[in-house]
mmCIF file of C-alpha atoms in Angstrom:
data_model
loop_
_atom_site.group_PDB
_atom_site.id
_atom_site.type_symbol
_atom_site.label_atom_id
_atom_site.label_comp_id
_atom_site.label_asym_id
_atom_site.label_seq_id
_atom_site.Cartn_x
_atom_site.Cartn_y
_atom_site.Cartn_z
ATOM 1 C CA ALA A 1 -186.296 -112.687 159.878
ATOM 2 C CA GLN A 2 -186.151 -111.878 156.203
ATOM 3 C CA SER A 3 -188.824 -111.549 153.559
ATOM 4 C CA VAL A 4 -188.696 -111.180 149.783
ATOM 5 C CA THR A 5 -191.304 -109.558 147.565
ATOM 6 C CA GLN A 6 -191.553 -110.137 143.845
ATOM 7 C CA LEU A 7 -194.418 -107.889 142.834
ATOM 8 C CA ASP A 8 -194.829 -109.224 139.302
ATOM 9 C CA SER A 9 -196.128 -112.766 139.138
ATOM 10 C CA GLN A 10 -196.008 -112.759 135.323
ATOM 11 C CA VAL A 11 -194.064 -110.666 132.854
ATOM 12 C CA PRO A 12 -194.780 -111.062 129.135
ATOM 13 C CA VAL A 13 -192.219 -109.590 126.762
ATOM 14 C CA PHE A 14 -191.403 -109.811 123.074
ATOM 15 C CA GLU A 15 -188.198 -111.418 121.902
ATOM 16 C CA GLU A 16 -185.222 -109.017 121.689
ATOM 17 C CA ALA A 17 -186.926 -106.531 124.007
ATOM 18 C CA PRO A 18 -185.369 -105.568 127.360
ATOM 19 C CA VAL A 19 -186.819 -106.875 130.590
ATOM 20 C CA GLU A 20 -186.645 -106.061 134.290
ATOM 21 C CA LEU A 21 -187.860 -108.384 137.021
ATOM 22 C CA ARG A 22 -188.320 -106.648 140.342
ATOM 23 C CA CYS A 23 -187.256 -107.881 143.750
ATOM 24 C CA ASN A 24 -187.505 -106.089 147.082
ATOM 25 C CA TYR A 25 -186.445 -107.519 150.403
ATOM 26 C CA SER A 26 -186.854 -106.788 154.083
ATOM 27 C CA SER A 27 -184.274 -107.656 156.705
ATOM 28 C CA SER A 28 -183.023 -106.318 160.031
ATOM 29 C CA VAL A 29 -179.495 -107.511 159.191
ATOM 30 C CA SER A 30 -177.315 -107.390 156.113
ATOM 31 C CA VAL A 31 -178.013 -110.056 153.538
ATOM 32 C CA TYR A 32 -176.603 -111.862 150.558
ATOM 33 C CA LEU A 33 -178.893 -111.828 147.527
ATOM 34 C CA PHE A 34 -179.509 -114.332 144.772
ATOM 35 C CA TRP A 35 -181.492 -114.862 141.615
ATOM 36 C CA TYR A 36 -182.360 -118.421 140.630
ATOM 37 C CA VAL A 37 -183.994 -119.590 137.386
ATOM 38 C CA GLN A 38 -186.284 -122.566 136.968
ATOM 39 C CA TYR A 39 -186.906 -123.946 133.484
ATOM 40 C CA PRO A 40 -190.014 -126.084 132.955
ATOM 41 C CA ASN A 41 -189.886 -129.399 134.821
ATOM 42 C CA GLN A 42 -186.442 -128.705 136.213
ATOM 43 C CA GLY A 43 -184.895 -127.713 139.508
ATOM 44 C CA LEU A 44 -183.601 -124.256 140.294
ATOM 45 C CA GLN A 45 -180.190 -123.118 139.117
ATOM 46 C CA LEU A 46 -178.214 -120.100 140.213
ATOM 47 C CA LEU A 47 -178.371 -117.148 137.831
ATOM 48 C CA LEU A 48 -176.287 -114.673 139.835
ATOM 49 C CA LYS A 49 -175.431 -113.608 143.353
ATOM 50 C CA TYR A 50 -174.465 -110.510 145.315
ATOM 51 C CA LEU A 51 -172.182 -111.126 148.272
ATOM 52 C CA SER A 52 -170.207 -107.872 148.510
ATOM 53 C CA GLY A 53 -168.309 -105.342 146.403
ATOM 54 C CA SER A 54 -169.690 -103.858 143.209
ATOM 55 C CA THR A 55 -173.431 -103.409 143.350
ATOM 56 C CA LEU A 56 -173.823 -104.415 139.718
ATOM 57 C CA VAL A 57 -173.417 -108.143 139.309
ATOM 58 C CA LYS A 58 -173.396 -110.134 136.118
ATOM 59 C CA GLY A 59 -174.683 -113.642 135.784
ATOM 60 C CA ILE A 60 -175.149 -116.332 133.219
ATOM 61 C CA ASN A 61 -177.046 -115.954 129.938
ATOM 62 C CA GLY A 62 -176.553 -112.180 129.788
ATOM 63 C CA PHE A 63 -178.512 -111.335 132.936
ATOM 64 C CA GLU A 64 -177.398 -108.736 135.444
ATOM 65 C CA ALA A 65 -178.757 -107.336 138.687
ATOM 66 C CA GLU A 66 -178.150 -104.239 140.731
ATOM 67 C CA PHE A 67 -178.148 -104.149 144.502
ATOM 68 C CA ASN A 68 -179.645 -100.971 145.927
ATOM 69 C CA LYS A 69 -179.264 -100.913 149.689
ATOM 70 C CA SER A 70 -181.257 -97.723 150.276
ATOM 71 C CA GLN A 71 -184.228 -99.085 148.358
ATOM 72 C CA THR A 72 -183.652 -102.681 149.552
ATOM 73 C CA SER A 73 -183.966 -103.874 145.988
ATOM 74 C CA PHE A 74 -182.173 -106.331 143.749
ATOM 75 C CA HIS A 75 -183.805 -106.045 140.323
ATOM 76 C CA LEU A 76 -182.853 -108.416 137.526
ATOM 77 C CA ARG A 77 -182.356 -107.114 133.988
ATOM 78 C CA LYS A 78 -181.530 -108.312 130.528
ATOM 79 C CA PRO A 79 -181.130 -105.910 127.593
ATOM 80 C CA SER A 80 -182.452 -108.327 124.971
ATOM 81 C CA VAL A 81 -184.362 -111.499 125.792
ATOM 82 C CA HIS A 82 -184.559 -114.711 123.829
ATOM 83 C CA ILE A 83 -187.296 -117.316 123.616
ATOM 84 C CA SER A 84 -185.087 -119.632 125.662
ATOM 85 C CA ASP A 85 -185.286 -117.212 128.610
ATOM 86 C CA THR A 86 -188.888 -118.263 129.189
ATOM 87 C CA ALA A 87 -188.778 -119.598 132.743
ATOM 88 C CA GLU A 88 -189.658 -118.776 136.320
ATOM 89 C CA TYR A 89 -187.266 -116.543 138.205
ATOM 90 C CA PHE A 90 -186.860 -116.480 141.971
ATOM 91 C CA CYS A 91 -185.180 -113.878 144.123
ATOM 92 C CA ALA A 92 -183.738 -115.114 147.435
ATOM 93 C CA VAL A 93 -181.822 -113.789 150.445
ATOM 94 C CA THR A 94 -179.783 -115.190 153.308
ATOM 95 C CA PRO A 95 -178.367 -113.269 156.278
ATOM 96 C CA TRP A 96 -174.671 -112.518 156.607
ATOM 97 C CA GLY A 97 -172.632 -114.761 158.834
ATOM 98 C CA GLY A 98 -175.445 -116.965 160.005
ATOM 99 C CA GLY A 99 -178.759 -118.426 159.053
ATOM 100 C CA GLY A 100 -177.246 -121.812 158.371
ATOM 101 C CA ASN A 101 -177.145 -121.206 154.622
ATOM 102 C CA LYS A 102 -180.941 -121.046 154.640
ATOM 103 C CA LEU A 103 -182.555 -119.096 151.828
ATOM 104 C CA THR A 104 -185.774 -117.115 151.933
ATOM 105 C CA PHE A 105 -187.405 -117.055 148.512
ATOM 106 C CA GLY A 106 -189.846 -114.730 146.847
ATOM 107 C CA THR A 107 -192.959 -116.126 145.204
ATOM 108 C CA GLY A 108 -191.397 -116.072 141.750
ATOM 109 C CA THR A 109 -191.923 -114.233 138.464
ATOM 110 C CA GLN A 110 -192.914 -116.119 135.350
ATOM 111 C CA LEU A 111 -191.139 -114.611 132.353
ATOM 112 C CA LYS A 112 -192.835 -115.417 129.076
ATOM 113 C CA VAL A 113 -190.964 -114.415 125.938
ATOM 114 C CA GLU A 114 -193.093 -114.184 122.819
ATOM 115 C CA LEU A 115 -192.184 -113.920 119.145
ATOM 116 C CA ASP B 1 -173.163 -139.272 138.185
ATOM 117 C CA ALA B 2 -172.061 -136.324 140.255
ATOM 118 C CA GLY B 3 -174.674 -133.970 141.589
ATOM 119 C CA ILE B 4 -177.887 -134.125 143.522
ATOM 120 C CA THR B 5 -180.583 -136.605 142.582
ATOM 121 C CA GLN B 6 -184.134 -137.034 143.765
ATOM 122 C CA SER B 7 -186.323 -140.085 143.485
ATOM 123 C CA PRO B 8 -188.938 -140.761 142.451
ATOM 124 C CA ARG B 9 -189.574 -137.942 139.976
ATOM 125 C CA TYR B 10 -193.322 -138.532 140.122
ATOM 126 C CA LYS B 11 -195.442 -140.164 142.812
ATOM 127 C CA ILE B 12 -199.162 -140.678 143.236
ATOM 128 C CA THR B 13 -200.425 -141.859 146.592
ATOM 129 C CA GLU B 14 -203.577 -141.909 148.674
ATOM 130 C CA THR B 15 -204.439 -140.024 151.821
ATOM 131 C CA GLY B 16 -203.188 -141.716 154.946
ATOM 132 C CA ARG B 17 -200.332 -143.571 153.305
ATOM 133 C CA GLN B 18 -196.705 -143.129 154.248
ATOM 134 C CA VAL B 19 -194.450 -141.797 151.509
ATOM 135 C CA THR B 20 -190.690 -141.311 151.466
ATOM 136 C CA LEU B 21 -188.939 -139.021 149.028
ATOM 137 C CA MET B 22 -185.243 -139.656 148.521
ATOM 138 C CA CYS B 23 -182.410 -137.195 148.055
ATOM 139 C CA HIS B 24 -178.792 -138.104 147.362
ATOM 140 C CA GLN B 25 -175.810 -135.815 146.760
ATOM 141 C CA THR B 26 -172.309 -136.740 145.703
ATOM 142 C CA TRP B 27 -170.453 -133.564 146.712
ATOM 143 C CA SER B 28 -170.225 -134.263 150.470
ATOM 144 C CA HIS B 29 -171.935 -130.933 151.134
ATOM 145 C CA SER B 30 -172.635 -130.332 154.801
ATOM 146 C CA TYR B 31 -175.993 -128.639 154.384
ATOM 147 C CA MET B 32 -179.075 -130.195 152.877
ATOM 148 C CA PHE B 33 -182.590 -128.787 152.526
ATOM 149 C CA TRP B 34 -186.101 -129.810 151.646
ATOM 150 C CA TYR B 35 -188.520 -127.319 150.061
ATOM 151 C CA ARG B 36 -192.010 -127.531 148.736
ATOM 152 C CA GLN B 37 -193.115 -125.414 145.797
ATOM 153 C CA ASP B 38 -196.721 -124.302 145.509
ATOM 154 C CA LEU B 39 -198.326 -121.772 143.217
ATOM 155 C CA GLY B 40 -198.380 -118.369 144.847
ATOM 156 C CA HIS B 41 -196.024 -119.387 147.640
ATOM 157 C CA GLY B 42 -192.707 -119.839 145.899
ATOM 158 C CA LEU B 43 -190.424 -122.256 147.727
ATOM 159 C CA ARG B 44 -190.945 -122.871 151.415
ATOM 160 C CA LEU B 45 -188.420 -124.607 153.607
ATOM 161 C CA ILE B 46 -189.679 -127.790 155.264
ATOM 162 C CA TYR B 47 -186.560 -129.087 157.041
ATOM 163 C CA TYR B 48 -182.837 -128.640 156.795
ATOM 164 C CA SER B 49 -179.727 -130.359 158.037
ATOM 165 C CA ALA B 50 -176.332 -128.893 158.887
ATOM 166 C CA ALA B 51 -174.568 -132.261 159.033
ATOM 167 C CA ALA B 52 -175.233 -135.949 159.593
ATOM 168 C CA ASP B 53 -177.529 -136.455 162.573
ATOM 169 C CA ILE B 54 -178.298 -132.710 162.825
ATOM 170 C CA THR B 55 -181.671 -131.599 161.528
ATOM 171 C CA ASP B 56 -183.957 -128.686 162.222
ATOM 172 C CA LYS B 57 -187.387 -127.423 161.282
ATOM 173 C CA GLY B 58 -188.018 -124.885 158.598
ATOM 174 C CA GLU B 59 -191.083 -122.822 157.855
ATOM 175 C CA VAL B 60 -193.591 -125.632 157.174
ATOM 176 C CA PRO B 61 -192.496 -128.827 159.003
ATOM 177 C CA ASP B 62 -195.858 -130.180 160.154
ATOM 178 C CA GLY B 63 -196.645 -133.632 158.761
ATOM 179 C CA TYR B 64 -193.071 -134.312 157.660
ATOM 180 C CA VAL B 65 -190.174 -136.248 159.164
ATOM 181 C CA VAL B 66 -186.518 -136.248 158.095
ATOM 182 C CA SER B 67 -183.413 -138.166 158.983
ATOM 183 C CA ARG B 68 -179.781 -137.904 158.012
ATOM 184 C CA SER B 69 -177.699 -140.864 159.052
ATOM 185 C CA LYS B 70 -175.216 -140.328 156.207
ATOM 186 C CA THR B 71 -173.915 -137.050 154.824
ATOM 187 C CA GLU B 72 -175.011 -137.854 151.281
ATOM 188 C CA ASN B 73 -178.633 -138.839 151.954
ATOM 189 C CA PHE B 74 -181.529 -136.795 153.282
ATOM 190 C CA PRO B 75 -184.877 -138.594 152.950
ATOM 191 C CA LEU B 76 -188.171 -136.825 153.581
ATOM 192 C CA THR B 77 -191.100 -138.873 154.914
ATOM 193 C CA LEU B 78 -194.759 -137.971 154.916
ATOM 194 C CA GLU B 79 -196.007 -140.146 157.747
ATOM 195 C CA SER B 80 -199.697 -139.950 156.793
ATOM 196 C CA ALA B 81 -200.141 -138.105 153.530
ATOM 197 C CA THR B 82 -202.866 -135.478 153.167
ATOM 198 C CA ARG B 83 -204.218 -133.748 150.058
ATOM 199 C CA SER B 84 -202.648 -130.486 151.204
ATOM 200 C CA GLN B 85 -199.258 -132.136 150.775
ATOM 201 C CA THR B 86 -199.781 -132.382 147.023
ATOM 202 C CA SER B 87 -196.865 -130.316 145.771
ATOM 203 C CA VAL B 88 -193.500 -130.324 144.033
ATOM 204 C CA TYR B 89 -190.684 -131.137 146.442
ATOM 205 C CA PHE B 90 -187.119 -129.985 145.939
ATOM 206 C CA CYS B 91 -184.000 -131.092 147.701
ATOM 207 C CA ALA B 92 -180.914 -128.868 147.774
ATOM 208 C CA SER B 93 -177.417 -128.925 149.206
ATOM 209 C CA SER B 94 -174.675 -126.419 149.939
ATOM 210 C CA GLU B 95 -171.189 -126.171 151.365
ATOM 211 C CA ILE B 96 -170.494 -124.494 154.684
ATOM 212 C CA ALA B 97 -170.103 -120.712 154.305
ATOM 213 C CA LYS B 98 -170.647 -120.864 150.542
ATOM 214 C CA ASN B 99 -174.317 -119.803 150.642
ATOM 215 C CA ILE B 100 -175.057 -121.161 147.171
ATOM 216 C CA GLN B 101 -177.589 -123.964 147.067
ATOM 217 C CA TYR B 102 -177.699 -126.639 144.368
ATOM 218 C CA PHE B 103 -181.062 -128.149 143.587
ATOM 219 C CA GLY B 104 -182.305 -131.517 142.480
ATOM 220 C CA ALA B 105 -184.820 -131.874 139.655
ATOM 221 C CA GLY B 106 -187.743 -132.253 142.045
ATOM 222 C CA THR B 107 -190.418 -134.809 142.913
ATOM 223 C CA ARG B 108 -193.996 -134.127 141.874
ATOM 224 C CA LEU B 109 -196.261 -135.677 144.499
ATOM 225 C CA SER B 110 -200.005 -136.067 144.131
ATOM 226 C CA VAL B 111 -202.061 -137.166 147.129
ATOM 227 C CA LEU B 112 -205.522 -138.395 146.110
#
């Protein structure tokens, strides 16, 4: 079984400042990792994914994440945030080669960008 | 329109009533999923389906029933709604071996 921990439930940040949203996971097998974003009153959409290869992955809207296997982390970063980045962000994992495409989600981090 | 659609977007019902939430996708994706989203819990998997006529329980299946007679539809039924089932429900779909899930806009259900 897998589990995902997002330690920060809320992260306030000023516009144009950098931000990091933390994600740690636990799994007895190798996993694929994802970040999804949910804008108010909308469904989730994929921000980026790590399947294999380079541990630094780039996603939409200037976000990037780094997979660290030794620390079982997949933190999300953006060097300069915009008001429009205000949303809830979810980290998720699924096991390699099985799991039926099922995702295990973290509890989410609410990013609030202020002027 | 192509994509994944959920209906209704909002629903208010009373305890004990039966409620069905609809989910329709136009991509012919094999996998479909139902989640509920609650504050402090993130998204929790209720049921999923690998193909038509193949369904299985997720993390929180009690009180819910699903069916999948056609690939494109995956309705979720609350047989006798309870207040604890007040939540936002999301449907998602994905292709085999692609691992990326695509979500509908959600149904906000209130059980009074």
